[in-house]
PDB file of C-alpha atoms in Angstrom:
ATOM      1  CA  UNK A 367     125.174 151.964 142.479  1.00  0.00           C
ATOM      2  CA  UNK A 368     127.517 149.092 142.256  1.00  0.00           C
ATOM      3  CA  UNK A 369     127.878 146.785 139.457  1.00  0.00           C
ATOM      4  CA  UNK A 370     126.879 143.208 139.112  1.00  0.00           C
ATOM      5  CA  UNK A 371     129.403 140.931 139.760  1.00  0.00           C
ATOM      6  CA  UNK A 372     130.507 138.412 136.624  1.00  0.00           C
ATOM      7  CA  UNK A 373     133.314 136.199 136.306  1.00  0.00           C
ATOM      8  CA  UNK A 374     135.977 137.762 134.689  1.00  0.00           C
ATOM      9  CA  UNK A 375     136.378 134.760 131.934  1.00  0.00           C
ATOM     10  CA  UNK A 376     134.879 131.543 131.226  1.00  0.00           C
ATOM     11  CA  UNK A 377     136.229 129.091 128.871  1.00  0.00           C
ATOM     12  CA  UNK A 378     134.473 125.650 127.151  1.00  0.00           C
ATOM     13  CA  UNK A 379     135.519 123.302 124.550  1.00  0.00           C
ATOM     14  CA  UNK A 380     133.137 123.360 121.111  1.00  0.00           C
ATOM     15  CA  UNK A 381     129.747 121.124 122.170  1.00  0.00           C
ATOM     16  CA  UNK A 382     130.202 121.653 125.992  1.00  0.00           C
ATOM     17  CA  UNK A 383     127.550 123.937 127.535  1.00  0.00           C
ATOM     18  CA  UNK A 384     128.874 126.586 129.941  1.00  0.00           C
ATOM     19  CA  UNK A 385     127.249 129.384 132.907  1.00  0.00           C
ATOM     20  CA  UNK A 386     127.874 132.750 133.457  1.00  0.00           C
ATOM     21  CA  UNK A 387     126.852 133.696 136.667  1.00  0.00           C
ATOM     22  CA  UNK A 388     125.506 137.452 137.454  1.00  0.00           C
ATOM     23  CA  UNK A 389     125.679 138.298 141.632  1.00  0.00           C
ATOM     24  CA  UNK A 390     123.620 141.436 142.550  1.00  0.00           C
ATOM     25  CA  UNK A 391     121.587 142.656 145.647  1.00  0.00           C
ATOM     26  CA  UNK A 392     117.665 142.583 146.349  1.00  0.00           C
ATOM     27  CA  UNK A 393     117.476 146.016 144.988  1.00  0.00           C
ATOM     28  CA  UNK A 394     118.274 144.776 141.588  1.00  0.00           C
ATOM     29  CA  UNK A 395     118.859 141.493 140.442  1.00  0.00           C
ATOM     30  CA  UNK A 396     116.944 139.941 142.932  1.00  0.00           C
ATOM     31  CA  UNK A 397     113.881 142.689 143.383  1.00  0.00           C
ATOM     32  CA  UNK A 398     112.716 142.345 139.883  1.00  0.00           C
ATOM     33  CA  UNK A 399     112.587 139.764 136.646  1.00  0.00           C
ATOM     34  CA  UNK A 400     114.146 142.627 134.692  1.00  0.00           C
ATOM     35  CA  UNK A 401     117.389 140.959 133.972  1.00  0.00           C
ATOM     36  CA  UNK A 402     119.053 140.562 130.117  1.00  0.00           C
ATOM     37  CA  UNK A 403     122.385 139.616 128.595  1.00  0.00           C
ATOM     38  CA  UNK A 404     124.325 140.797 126.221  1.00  0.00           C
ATOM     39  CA  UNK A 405     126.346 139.172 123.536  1.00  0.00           C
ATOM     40  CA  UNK A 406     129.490 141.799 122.587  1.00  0.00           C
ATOM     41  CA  UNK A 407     132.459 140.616 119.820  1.00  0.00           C
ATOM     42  CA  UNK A 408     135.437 142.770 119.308  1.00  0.00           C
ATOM     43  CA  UNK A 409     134.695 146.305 117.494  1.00  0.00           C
ATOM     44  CA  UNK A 410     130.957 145.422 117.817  1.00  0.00           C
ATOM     45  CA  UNK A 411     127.860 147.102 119.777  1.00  0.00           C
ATOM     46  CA  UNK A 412     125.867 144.691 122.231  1.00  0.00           C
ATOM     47  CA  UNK A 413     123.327 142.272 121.340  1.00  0.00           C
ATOM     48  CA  UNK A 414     120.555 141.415 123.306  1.00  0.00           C
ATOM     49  CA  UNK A 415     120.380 138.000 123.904  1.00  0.00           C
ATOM     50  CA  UNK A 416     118.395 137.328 126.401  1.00  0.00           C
ATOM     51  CA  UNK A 417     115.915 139.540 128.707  1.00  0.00           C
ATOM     52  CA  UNK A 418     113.091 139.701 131.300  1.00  0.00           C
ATOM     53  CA  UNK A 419     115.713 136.487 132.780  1.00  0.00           C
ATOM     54  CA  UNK A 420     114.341 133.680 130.421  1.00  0.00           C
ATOM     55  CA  UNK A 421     113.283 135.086 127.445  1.00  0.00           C
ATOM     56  CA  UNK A 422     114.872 135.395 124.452  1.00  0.00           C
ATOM     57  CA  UNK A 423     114.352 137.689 121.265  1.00  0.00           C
ATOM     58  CA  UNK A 424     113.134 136.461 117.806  1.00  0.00           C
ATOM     59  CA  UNK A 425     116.426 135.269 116.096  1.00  0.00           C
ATOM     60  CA  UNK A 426     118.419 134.297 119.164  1.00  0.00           C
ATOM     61  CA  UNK A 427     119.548 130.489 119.066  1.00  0.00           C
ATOM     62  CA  UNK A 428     117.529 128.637 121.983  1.00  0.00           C
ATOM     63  CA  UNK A 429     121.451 127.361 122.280  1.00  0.00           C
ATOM     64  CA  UNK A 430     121.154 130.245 125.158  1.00  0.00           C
ATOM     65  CA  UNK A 431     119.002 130.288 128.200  1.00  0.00           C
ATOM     66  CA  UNK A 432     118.542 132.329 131.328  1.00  0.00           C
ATOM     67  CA  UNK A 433     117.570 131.674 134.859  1.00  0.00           C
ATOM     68  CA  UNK A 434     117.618 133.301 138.167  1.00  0.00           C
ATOM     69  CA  UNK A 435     117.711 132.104 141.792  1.00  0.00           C
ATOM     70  CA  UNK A 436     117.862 134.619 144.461  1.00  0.00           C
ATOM     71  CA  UNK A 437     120.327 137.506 143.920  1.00  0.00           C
ATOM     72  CA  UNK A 438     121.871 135.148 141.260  1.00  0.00           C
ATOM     73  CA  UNK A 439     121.244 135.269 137.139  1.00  0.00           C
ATOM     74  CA  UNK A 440     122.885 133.231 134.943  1.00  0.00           C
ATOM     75  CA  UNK A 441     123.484 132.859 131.065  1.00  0.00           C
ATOM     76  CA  UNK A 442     123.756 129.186 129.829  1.00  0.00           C
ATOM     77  CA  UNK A 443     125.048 128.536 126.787  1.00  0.00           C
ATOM     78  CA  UNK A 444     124.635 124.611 125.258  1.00  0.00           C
ATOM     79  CA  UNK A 445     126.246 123.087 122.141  1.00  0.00           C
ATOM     80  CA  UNK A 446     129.018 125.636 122.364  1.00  0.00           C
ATOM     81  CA  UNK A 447     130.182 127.172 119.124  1.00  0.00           C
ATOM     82  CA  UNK A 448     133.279 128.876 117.788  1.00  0.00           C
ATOM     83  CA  UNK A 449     131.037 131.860 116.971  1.00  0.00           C
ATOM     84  CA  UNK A 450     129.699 131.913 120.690  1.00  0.00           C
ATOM     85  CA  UNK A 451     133.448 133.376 121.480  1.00  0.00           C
ATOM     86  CA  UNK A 452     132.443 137.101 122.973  1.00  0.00           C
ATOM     87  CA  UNK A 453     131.944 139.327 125.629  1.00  0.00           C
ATOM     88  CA  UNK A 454     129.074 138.778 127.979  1.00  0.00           C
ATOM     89  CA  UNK A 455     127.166 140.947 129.962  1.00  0.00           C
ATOM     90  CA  UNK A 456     124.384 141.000 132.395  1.00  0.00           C
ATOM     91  CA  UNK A 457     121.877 144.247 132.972  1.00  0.00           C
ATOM     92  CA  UNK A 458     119.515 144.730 135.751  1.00  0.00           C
ATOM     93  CA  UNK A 459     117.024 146.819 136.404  1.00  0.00           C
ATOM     94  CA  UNK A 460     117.298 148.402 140.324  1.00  0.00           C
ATOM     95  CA  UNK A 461     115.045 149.830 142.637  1.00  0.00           C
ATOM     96  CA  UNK A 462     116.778 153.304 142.235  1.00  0.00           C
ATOM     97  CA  UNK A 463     115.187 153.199 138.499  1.00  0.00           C
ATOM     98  CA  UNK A 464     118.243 152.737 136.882  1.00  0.00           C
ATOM     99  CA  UNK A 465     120.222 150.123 134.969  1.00  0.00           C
ATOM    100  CA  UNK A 466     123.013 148.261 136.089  1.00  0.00           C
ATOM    101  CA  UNK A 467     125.306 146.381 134.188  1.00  0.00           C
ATOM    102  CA  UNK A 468     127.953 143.196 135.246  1.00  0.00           C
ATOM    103  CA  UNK A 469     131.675 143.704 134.682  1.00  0.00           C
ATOM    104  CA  UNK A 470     131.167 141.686 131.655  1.00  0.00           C
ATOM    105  CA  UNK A 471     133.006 138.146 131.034  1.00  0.00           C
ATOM    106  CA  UNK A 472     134.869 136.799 128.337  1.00  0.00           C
ATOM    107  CA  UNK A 473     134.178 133.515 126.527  1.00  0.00           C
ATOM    108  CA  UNK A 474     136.698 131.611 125.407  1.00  0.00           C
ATOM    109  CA  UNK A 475     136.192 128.408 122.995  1.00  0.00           C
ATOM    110  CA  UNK A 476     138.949 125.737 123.393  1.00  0.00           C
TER     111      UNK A 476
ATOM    112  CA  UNK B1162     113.812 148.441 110.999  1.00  0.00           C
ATOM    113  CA  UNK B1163     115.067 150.151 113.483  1.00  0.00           C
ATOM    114  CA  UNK B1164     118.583 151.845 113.077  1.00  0.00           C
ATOM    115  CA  UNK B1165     120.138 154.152 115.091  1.00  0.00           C
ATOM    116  CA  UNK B1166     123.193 156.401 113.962  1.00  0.00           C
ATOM    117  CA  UNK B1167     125.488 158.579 116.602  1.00  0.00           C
ATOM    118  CA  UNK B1168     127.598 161.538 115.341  1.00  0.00           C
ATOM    119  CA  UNK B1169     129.434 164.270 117.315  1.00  0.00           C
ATOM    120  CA  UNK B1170     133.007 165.604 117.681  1.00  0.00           C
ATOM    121  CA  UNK B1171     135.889 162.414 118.250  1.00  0.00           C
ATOM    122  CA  UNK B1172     137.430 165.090 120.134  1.00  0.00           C
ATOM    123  CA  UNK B1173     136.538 166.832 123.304  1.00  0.00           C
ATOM    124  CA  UNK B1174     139.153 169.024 125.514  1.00  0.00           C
ATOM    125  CA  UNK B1175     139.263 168.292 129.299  1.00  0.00           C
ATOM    126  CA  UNK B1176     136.419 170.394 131.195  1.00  0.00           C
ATOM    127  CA  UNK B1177     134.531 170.920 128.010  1.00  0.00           C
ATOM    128  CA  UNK B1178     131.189 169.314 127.120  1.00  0.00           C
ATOM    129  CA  UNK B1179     131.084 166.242 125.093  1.00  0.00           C
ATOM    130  CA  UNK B1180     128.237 166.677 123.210  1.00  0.00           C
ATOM    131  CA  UNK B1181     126.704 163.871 120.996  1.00  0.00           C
ATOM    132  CA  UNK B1182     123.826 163.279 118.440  1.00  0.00           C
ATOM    133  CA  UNK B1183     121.883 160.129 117.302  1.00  0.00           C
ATOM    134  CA  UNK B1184     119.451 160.095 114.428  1.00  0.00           C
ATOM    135  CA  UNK B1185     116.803 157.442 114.865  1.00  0.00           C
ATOM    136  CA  UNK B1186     115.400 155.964 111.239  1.00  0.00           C
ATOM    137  CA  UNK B1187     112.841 153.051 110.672  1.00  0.00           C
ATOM    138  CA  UNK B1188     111.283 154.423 113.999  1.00  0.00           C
ATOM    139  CA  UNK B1189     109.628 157.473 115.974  1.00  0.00           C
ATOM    140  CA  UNK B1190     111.125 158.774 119.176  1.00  0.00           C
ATOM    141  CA  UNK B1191     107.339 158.971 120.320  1.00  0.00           C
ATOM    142  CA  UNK B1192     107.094 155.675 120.316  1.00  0.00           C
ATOM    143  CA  UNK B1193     104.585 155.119 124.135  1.00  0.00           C
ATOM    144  CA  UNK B1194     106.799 152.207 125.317  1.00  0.00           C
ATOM    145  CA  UNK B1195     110.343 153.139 124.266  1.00  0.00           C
ATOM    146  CA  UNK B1196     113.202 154.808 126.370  1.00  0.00           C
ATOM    147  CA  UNK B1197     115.640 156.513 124.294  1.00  0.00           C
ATOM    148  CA  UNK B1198     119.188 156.441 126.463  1.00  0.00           C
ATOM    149  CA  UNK B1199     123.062 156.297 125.935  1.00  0.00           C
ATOM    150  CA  UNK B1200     125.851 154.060 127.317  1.00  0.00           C
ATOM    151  CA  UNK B1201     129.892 154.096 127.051  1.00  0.00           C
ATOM    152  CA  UNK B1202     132.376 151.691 127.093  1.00  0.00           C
ATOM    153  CA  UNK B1203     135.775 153.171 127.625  1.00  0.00           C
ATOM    154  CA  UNK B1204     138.500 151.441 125.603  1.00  0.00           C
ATOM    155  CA  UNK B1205     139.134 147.470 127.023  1.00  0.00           C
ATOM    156  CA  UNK B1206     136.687 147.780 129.854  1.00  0.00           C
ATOM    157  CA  UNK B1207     132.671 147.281 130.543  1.00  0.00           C
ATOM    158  CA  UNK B1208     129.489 148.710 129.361  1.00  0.00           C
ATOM    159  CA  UNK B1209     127.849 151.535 131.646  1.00  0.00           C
ATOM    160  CA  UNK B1210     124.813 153.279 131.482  1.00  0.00           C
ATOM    161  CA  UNK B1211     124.471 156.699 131.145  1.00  0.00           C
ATOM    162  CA  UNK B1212     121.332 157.571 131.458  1.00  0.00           C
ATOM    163  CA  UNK B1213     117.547 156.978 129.347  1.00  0.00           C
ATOM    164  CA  UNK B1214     114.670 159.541 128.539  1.00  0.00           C
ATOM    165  CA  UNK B1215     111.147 159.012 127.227  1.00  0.00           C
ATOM    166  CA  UNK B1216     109.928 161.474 124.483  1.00  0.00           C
ATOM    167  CA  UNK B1217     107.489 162.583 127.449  1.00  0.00           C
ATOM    168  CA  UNK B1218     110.124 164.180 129.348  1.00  0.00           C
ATOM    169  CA  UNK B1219     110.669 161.707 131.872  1.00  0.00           C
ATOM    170  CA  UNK B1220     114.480 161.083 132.598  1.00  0.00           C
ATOM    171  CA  UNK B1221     116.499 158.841 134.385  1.00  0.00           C
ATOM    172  CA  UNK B1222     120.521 158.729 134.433  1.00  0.00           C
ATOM    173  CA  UNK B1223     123.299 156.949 136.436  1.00  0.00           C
ATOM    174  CA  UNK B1224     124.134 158.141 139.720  1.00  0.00           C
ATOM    175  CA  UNK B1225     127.491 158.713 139.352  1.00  0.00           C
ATOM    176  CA  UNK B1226     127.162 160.917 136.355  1.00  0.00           C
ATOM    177  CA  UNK B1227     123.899 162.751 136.972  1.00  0.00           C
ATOM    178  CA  UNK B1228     125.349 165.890 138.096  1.00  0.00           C
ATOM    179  CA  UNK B1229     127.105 166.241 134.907  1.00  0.00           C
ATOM    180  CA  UNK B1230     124.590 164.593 132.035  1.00  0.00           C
ATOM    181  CA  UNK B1231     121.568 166.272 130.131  1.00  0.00           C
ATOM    182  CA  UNK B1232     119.759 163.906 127.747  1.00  0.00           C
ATOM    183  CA  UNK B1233     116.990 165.464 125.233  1.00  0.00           C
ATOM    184  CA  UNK B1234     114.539 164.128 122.694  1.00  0.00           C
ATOM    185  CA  UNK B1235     113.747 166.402 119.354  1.00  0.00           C
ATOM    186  CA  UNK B1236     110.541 164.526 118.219  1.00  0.00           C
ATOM    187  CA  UNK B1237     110.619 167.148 114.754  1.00  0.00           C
ATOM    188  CA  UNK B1238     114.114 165.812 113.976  1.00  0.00           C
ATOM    189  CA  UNK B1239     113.630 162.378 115.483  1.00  0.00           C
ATOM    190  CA  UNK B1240     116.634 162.667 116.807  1.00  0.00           C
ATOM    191  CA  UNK B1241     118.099 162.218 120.407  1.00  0.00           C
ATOM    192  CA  UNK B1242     121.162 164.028 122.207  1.00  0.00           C
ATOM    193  CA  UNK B1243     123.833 163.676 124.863  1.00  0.00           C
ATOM    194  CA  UNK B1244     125.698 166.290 126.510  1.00  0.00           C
ATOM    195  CA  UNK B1245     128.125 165.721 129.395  1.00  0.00           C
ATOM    196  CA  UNK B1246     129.542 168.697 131.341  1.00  0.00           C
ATOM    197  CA  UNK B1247     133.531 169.135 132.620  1.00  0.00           C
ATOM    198  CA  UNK B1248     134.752 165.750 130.753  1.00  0.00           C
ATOM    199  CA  UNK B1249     137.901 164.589 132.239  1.00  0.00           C
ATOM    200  CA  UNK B1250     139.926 161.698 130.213  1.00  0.00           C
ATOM    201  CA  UNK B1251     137.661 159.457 132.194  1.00  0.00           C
ATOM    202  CA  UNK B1252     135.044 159.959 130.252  1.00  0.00           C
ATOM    203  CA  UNK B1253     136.842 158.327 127.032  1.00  0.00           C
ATOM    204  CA  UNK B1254     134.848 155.719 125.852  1.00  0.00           C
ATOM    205  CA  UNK B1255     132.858 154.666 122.982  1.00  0.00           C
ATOM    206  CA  UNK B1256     129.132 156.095 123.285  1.00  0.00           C
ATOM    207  CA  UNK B1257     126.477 153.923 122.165  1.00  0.00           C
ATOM    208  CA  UNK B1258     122.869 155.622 121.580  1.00  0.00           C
ATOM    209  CA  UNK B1259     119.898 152.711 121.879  1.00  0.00           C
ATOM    210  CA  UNK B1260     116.486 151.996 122.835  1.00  0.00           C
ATOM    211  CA  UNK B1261     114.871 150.059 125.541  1.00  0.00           C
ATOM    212  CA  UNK B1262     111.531 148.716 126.325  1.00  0.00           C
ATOM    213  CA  UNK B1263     110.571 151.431 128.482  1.00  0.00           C
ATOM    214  CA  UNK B1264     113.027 151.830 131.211  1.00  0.00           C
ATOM    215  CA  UNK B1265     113.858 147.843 131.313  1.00  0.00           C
ATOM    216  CA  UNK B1266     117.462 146.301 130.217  1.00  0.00           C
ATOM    217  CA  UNK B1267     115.491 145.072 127.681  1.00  0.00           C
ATOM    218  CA  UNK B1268     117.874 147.143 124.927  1.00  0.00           C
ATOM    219  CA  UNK B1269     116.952 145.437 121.545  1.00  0.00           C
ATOM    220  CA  UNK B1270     118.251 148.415 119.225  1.00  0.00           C
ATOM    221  CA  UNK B1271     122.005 150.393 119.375  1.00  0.00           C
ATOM    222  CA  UNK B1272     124.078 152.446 117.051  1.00  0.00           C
ATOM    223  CA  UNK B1273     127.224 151.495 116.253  1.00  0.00           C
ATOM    224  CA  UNK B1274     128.581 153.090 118.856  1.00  0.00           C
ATOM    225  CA  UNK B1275     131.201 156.472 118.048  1.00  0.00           C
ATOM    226  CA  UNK B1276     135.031 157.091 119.890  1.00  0.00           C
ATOM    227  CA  UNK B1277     134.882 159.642 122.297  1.00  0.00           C
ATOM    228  CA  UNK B1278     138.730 161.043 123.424  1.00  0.00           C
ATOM    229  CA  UNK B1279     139.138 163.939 125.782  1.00  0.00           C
ATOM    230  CA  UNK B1280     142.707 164.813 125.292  1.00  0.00           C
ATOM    231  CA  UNK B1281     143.966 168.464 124.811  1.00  0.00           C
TER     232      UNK B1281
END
């Protein structure tokens, strides 16, 4: 299975809102509404952030939102904040009954 | 809550088996709508999935590792494990034990994760 394509880095100044963008196929991103991100910082594990494409877990600032058109899923993040500075990284679910993760992109806060 | 603890050598020599415990607390493995699974992230790169397993028996794991991956569930010890056959230094990576609602990237609970390094 191939991974999900992300951007390799991203980069916003503190109040701007920014998109991640997560490519797959019909057998995965775009088959199914079984996408979530991940939030990673250095030394850390993963945190869910946001799943099933829109929805996000109790305790997860509604600063972050999900969407999904097509093959296409992205992570926006509004009111950027220095503490938003992290790894991202989008999961799918595929037809193959597997998971399937993006390359992961880096956030920078100017 | 939840909390999920891997342990297992730091140390594996090339084409030996990496083999890795996690010990699940605040939690049963039998839980009906969990998936118990395990991914890596070798050092400065991307997450990956290994591979998932319900306390039921059913399994699921990455193609590209299949061949080489057993994942079990001890529901007496409430534990899950990892073994992965003829490591090569490859397979370096930090190993992260975690559950998911059922077998969905929804993966709301990880372990801190534990440093793999196949070196001789």
């Amino acid at each position: 299975q191939s991974a999900l394509t992300q951007p390799a880095s991203v980069s916003g100044s503190p109040g701007q809102s920014t998109t991640i963008a997560c490519t797959g196929t019909s057998r995965d991103v775009g088959g199914y509404n079984y996408v979530s991100w991940f939030q990673q910082h250095p030394g850390k594990a993963p945190k869910l952030m946001i799943y099933d494409v829109t929805s996000r877990p109790s305790g997860v600032s509604n600063r972050f939102s999900g969407s999904k058109s097509g093959n296409t899923a992205s992570l926006t993040i509004s009111g950027l904040q220095a503490e938003d500075e992290a790894d991202y990284y989008c999961c799918s679910f595929t037809s193959s009954n597997t998971l399937v993760f993006g390359g992961g992109t880096k956030l920078t806060v100017l | 809550q939840l909390q999920l603890q891997e342990s297992g050598p730091g140390l594996v020599k090339p084409s030996e088996t990496l083999s890795l415990t996690c010990s699940v607390s605040g939690g049963s493995v039998s839980s009906s709508t969990s998936y118990w699974g395990w991914l890596r992230q070798p050092p400065g790169k991307g997450l990956e999935w290994v591979g998932s397993m319900h306390y039921s028996g059913s399994t699921h794991f990455n193609p590209s590792l299949k061949s080489r991956v057993t994942i079990s569930v001890d529901t007496s010890k409430n534990q899950l494990s990892l073994k992965l056959s003829s490591v090569t230094a490859a397979d370096t990576a930090v190993y992260y034990c975690a559950k998911s609602y059922f077998l969905q990237p929804k993966i709301d609970s990880w372990g801190q994760g534990t440093l793999v390094t196949v070196s001789s």
